[in-house]
Amino acid sequence: MTTPTADSADRPTMTPLTALTCPLDAQPLVRDGQSWCCADGHRFDIARQGHVNLLPVQRKRSLDPGDSKAMVSARQRLFALGGYQPLASALADCVLALMDQEAPLAVLDAGCGEGFYLRQLACAAGEQNLSLTAAGLDISKHAVLAAAKQSRDAAWLVGTNAALPLEDACVDIVICAFGFPVWQEFARVLKPGGHVVLLEAGADHLLALRRILYRELKPARGDAGLSAAEAAGFTISGEVGHLHAGLSLTSNEQIRDLLTMTPHLYRAERDGLARAEAMTALEVELHAELRVFSLEGVQDKS
Ligand SMILES: C[S@@+](CC[C@H](N)C(=O)[O-])C[C@H]1O[C@@H](n2cnc3c(N)ncnc32)[C@H](O)[C@@H]1O
């Protein structure tokens, strides 16, 4: 890793992506003071913390979609333990390796949560004296608020992967980490030759916890999602990267946080949950699979 130079310290590593569109009529949004507006007069106010809500009510399947406030807080505390850092570093290295060194990279983190992976990417880019324009989008208003409170350098958007409030062909890379890929939408917002960097749970992810929670472990999901990617025009590039890291949980509260930030809290059998909730220490393995998908076409660097 290189040390940032005085020059790079002066220059922001990450600036907000501005190619936003109206979630109601897909027209371009233009900044007008503390709002984003489209030509038809739809207006979206920028919150005090800097994020903007571009999720219209008709796109909501519930009153409070996505991760709850409790899930977001639990994930933040768990990330602060450092165990997920190797995953974030590997994802950042993968994204930066796809970058043309001369042009700033436009990145969307689709399902960004509280912004952990995008912030790590900005740090890694800074260390290499590279710059990004970036948006982090999540359907959870709690996650986006938490992201905006930690960094003003990206466009933080409440929105849905199912109808991204972004112009066609405006990003080089879509990151989707432990999220919900919508391949047709990812293809629409990517420039020709752009990439999706997908981080997903591997077969051994949280195995020690799952062995406590479930009498029978489900087999790994297989390649079901990959055919959807191909149907949207993506090809898989290179090998699957298997990332392994360890997480040492040393209190009952930390184990509870891990349960809270995963779907296991709702899925697990009652006696399994009771066993996990009674524990005061647990070593768990993190296992993620990192894949790069590429769209056909030469990337326009102009
Ligand atoms: C497992 S969390 C991962 C968050 C983040 N990428 C991370 O790894 O820290 C999944 C995230 O996807 C969000 N989400 C769920 N459905 C979504 C959708 N349709 N569009 C965008 N985000 C969505 C949730 O609110 C949640 O923050």
CSV table of N, CA and C and ligand atoms in Angstrom, one decimal, residues 65-67 75 79 109-114 116-117 137-140 143 159-162 177-180 261, ligand 1:
chain,number,residue,atom,x,y,z
A,65,PRO,N,-39.5,-0.2,4.4
A,65,PRO,CA,-38.9,-1.4,3.7
A,65,PRO,C,-37.4,-1.5,4.0
A,66,GLY,N,-36.8,-2.7,3.8
A,66,GLY,CA,-35.4,-2.9,4.0
A,66,GLY,C,-35.0,-3.1,5.4
A,67,ASP,N,-33.7,-3.0,5.7
A,67,ASP,CA,-33.2,-3.3,7.1
A,67,ASP,C,-33.8,-2.2,8.1
A,75,ARG,N,-25.3,-4.0,12.7
A,75,ARG,CA,-24.3,-4.2,11.7
A,75,ARG,C,-23.1,-3.3,11.9
A,79,PHE,N,-19.3,-4.4,12.4
A,79,PHE,CA,-18.3,-4.0,11.5
A,79,PHE,C,-17.1,-3.3,12.3
A,109,ASP,N,-23.0,1.7,-5.3
A,109,ASP,CA,-23.1,0.5,-4.3
A,109,ASP,C,-24.6,0.3,-4.2
A,110,ALA,N,-25.2,-0.8,-4.8
A,110,ALA,CA,-26.6,-1.0,-4.8
A,110,ALA,C,-27.0,-1.9,-3.6
A,111,GLY,N,-27.7,-1.3,-2.7
A,111,GLY,CA,-27.9,-2.0,-1.4
A,111,GLY,C,-26.7,-1.8,-0.5
A,112,CYS,N,-26.4,-0.5,-0.3
A,112,CYS,CA,-25.1,-0.1,0.3
A,112,CYS,C,-25.1,-0.3,1.9
A,113,GLY,N,-26.3,-0.5,2.4
A,113,GLY,CA,-26.4,-0.6,3.9
A,113,GLY,C,-25.9,0.7,4.5
A,114,GLU,N,-25.1,0.6,5.5
A,114,GLU,CA,-24.6,1.9,6.2
A,114,GLU,C,-23.3,2.4,5.6
A,116,PHE,N,-20.4,0.8,4.6
A,116,PHE,CA,-19.1,0.2,5.0
A,116,PHE,C,-18.2,0.0,3.7
A,117,TYR,N,-18.8,-0.7,2.7
A,117,TYR,CA,-17.9,-1.1,1.6
A,117,TYR,C,-17.5,0.1,0.7
A,137,LEU,N,-26.9,3.4,-2.6
A,137,LEU,CA,-28.4,3.4,-2.6
A,137,LEU,C,-28.8,2.2,-1.7
A,138,ASP,N,-29.9,2.4,-1.0
A,138,ASP,CA,-30.5,1.4,-0.2
A,138,ASP,C,-31.9,1.7,0.0
A,139,ILE,N,-32.7,0.6,0.1
A,139,ILE,CA,-34.2,0.8,0.3
A,139,ILE,C,-34.5,1.2,1.7
A,140,SER,N,-33.5,0.9,2.6
A,140,SER,CA,-33.8,1.2,4.0
A,140,SER,C,-33.3,2.7,4.3
A,143,ALA,N,-30.6,2.7,7.0
A,143,ALA,CA,-29.2,2.5,6.5
A,143,ALA,C,-28.7,3.7,5.8
A,159,GLY,N,-33.6,4.3,-2.2
A,159,GLY,CA,-34.2,3.9,-3.5
A,159,GLY,C,-34.2,2.4,-3.6
A,160,THR,N,-34.6,2.0,-4.7
A,160,THR,CA,-34.7,0.5,-4.9
A,160,THR,C,-33.9,0.1,-6.1
A,161,ASN,N,-33.3,-1.1,-5.9
A,161,ASN,CA,-32.5,-1.7,-7.1
A,161,ASN,C,-33.5,-2.0,-8.2
A,162,ALA,N,-34.8,-2.2,-7.9
A,162,ALA,CA,-35.8,-2.6,-8.9
A,162,ALA,C,-36.0,-1.4,-9.9
A,177,ALA,N,-23.1,-6.0,-2.5
A,177,ALA,CA,-22.5,-6.8,-1.4
A,177,ALA,C,-23.6,-7.4,-0.5
A,178,PHE,N,-23.7,-8.7,-0.5
A,178,PHE,CA,-24.8,-9.3,0.4
A,178,PHE,C,-26.1,-8.7,0.1
A,179,GLY,N,-26.4,-8.4,-1.2
A,179,GLY,CA,-27.6,-7.6,-1.5
A,179,GLY,C,-28.5,-8.4,-2.4
A,180,PHE,N,-29.3,-7.6,-3.2
A,180,PHE,CA,-30.4,-8.2,-4.0
A,180,PHE,C,-30.2,-7.7,-5.4
A,261,MET,N,-28.4,-8.7,12.7
A,261,MET,CA,-28.0,-8.2,11.3
A,261,MET,C,-28.2,-9.2,10.2
B,1,LIG,C1,-27.5,-7.9,4.1
B,1,LIG,S1,-27.7,-6.2,3.9
B,1,LIG,C2,-26.2,-5.7,3.1
B,1,LIG,C3,-25.9,-4.3,3.3
B,1,LIG,C4,-24.5,-3.9,2.8
B,1,LIG,N1,-24.3,-4.1,1.4
B,1,LIG,C5,-23.5,-4.6,3.6
B,1,LIG,O1,-23.0,-5.7,3.2
B,1,LIG,O2,-23.1,-4.1,4.7
B,1,LIG,C6,-28.9,-6.0,2.5
B,1,LIG,C7,-29.3,-4.6,2.2
B,1,LIG,O3,-30.1,-4.6,1.1
B,1,LIG,C8,-31.1,-3.6,1.3
B,1,LIG,N2,-32.2,-3.9,0.3
B,1,LIG,C9,-33.2,-4.8,0.4
B,1,LIG,N3,-34.0,-4.8,-0.7
B,1,LIG,C10,-33.4,-3.8,-1.5
B,1,LIG,C11,-33.8,-3.2,-2.7
B,1,LIG,N4,-34.9,-3.7,-3.4
B,1,LIG,N5,-33.1,-2.2,-3.2
B,1,LIG,C12,-32.0,-1.7,-2.6
B,1,LIG,N6,-31.7,-2.2,-1.4
B,1,LIG,C13,-32.3,-3.2,-0.8
B,1,LIG,C14,-31.5,-3.8,2.8
B,1,LIG,O4,-32.1,-2.6,3.3
B,1,LIG,C15,-30.1,-4.0,3.3
B,1,LIG,O5,-29.5,-2.8,3.7
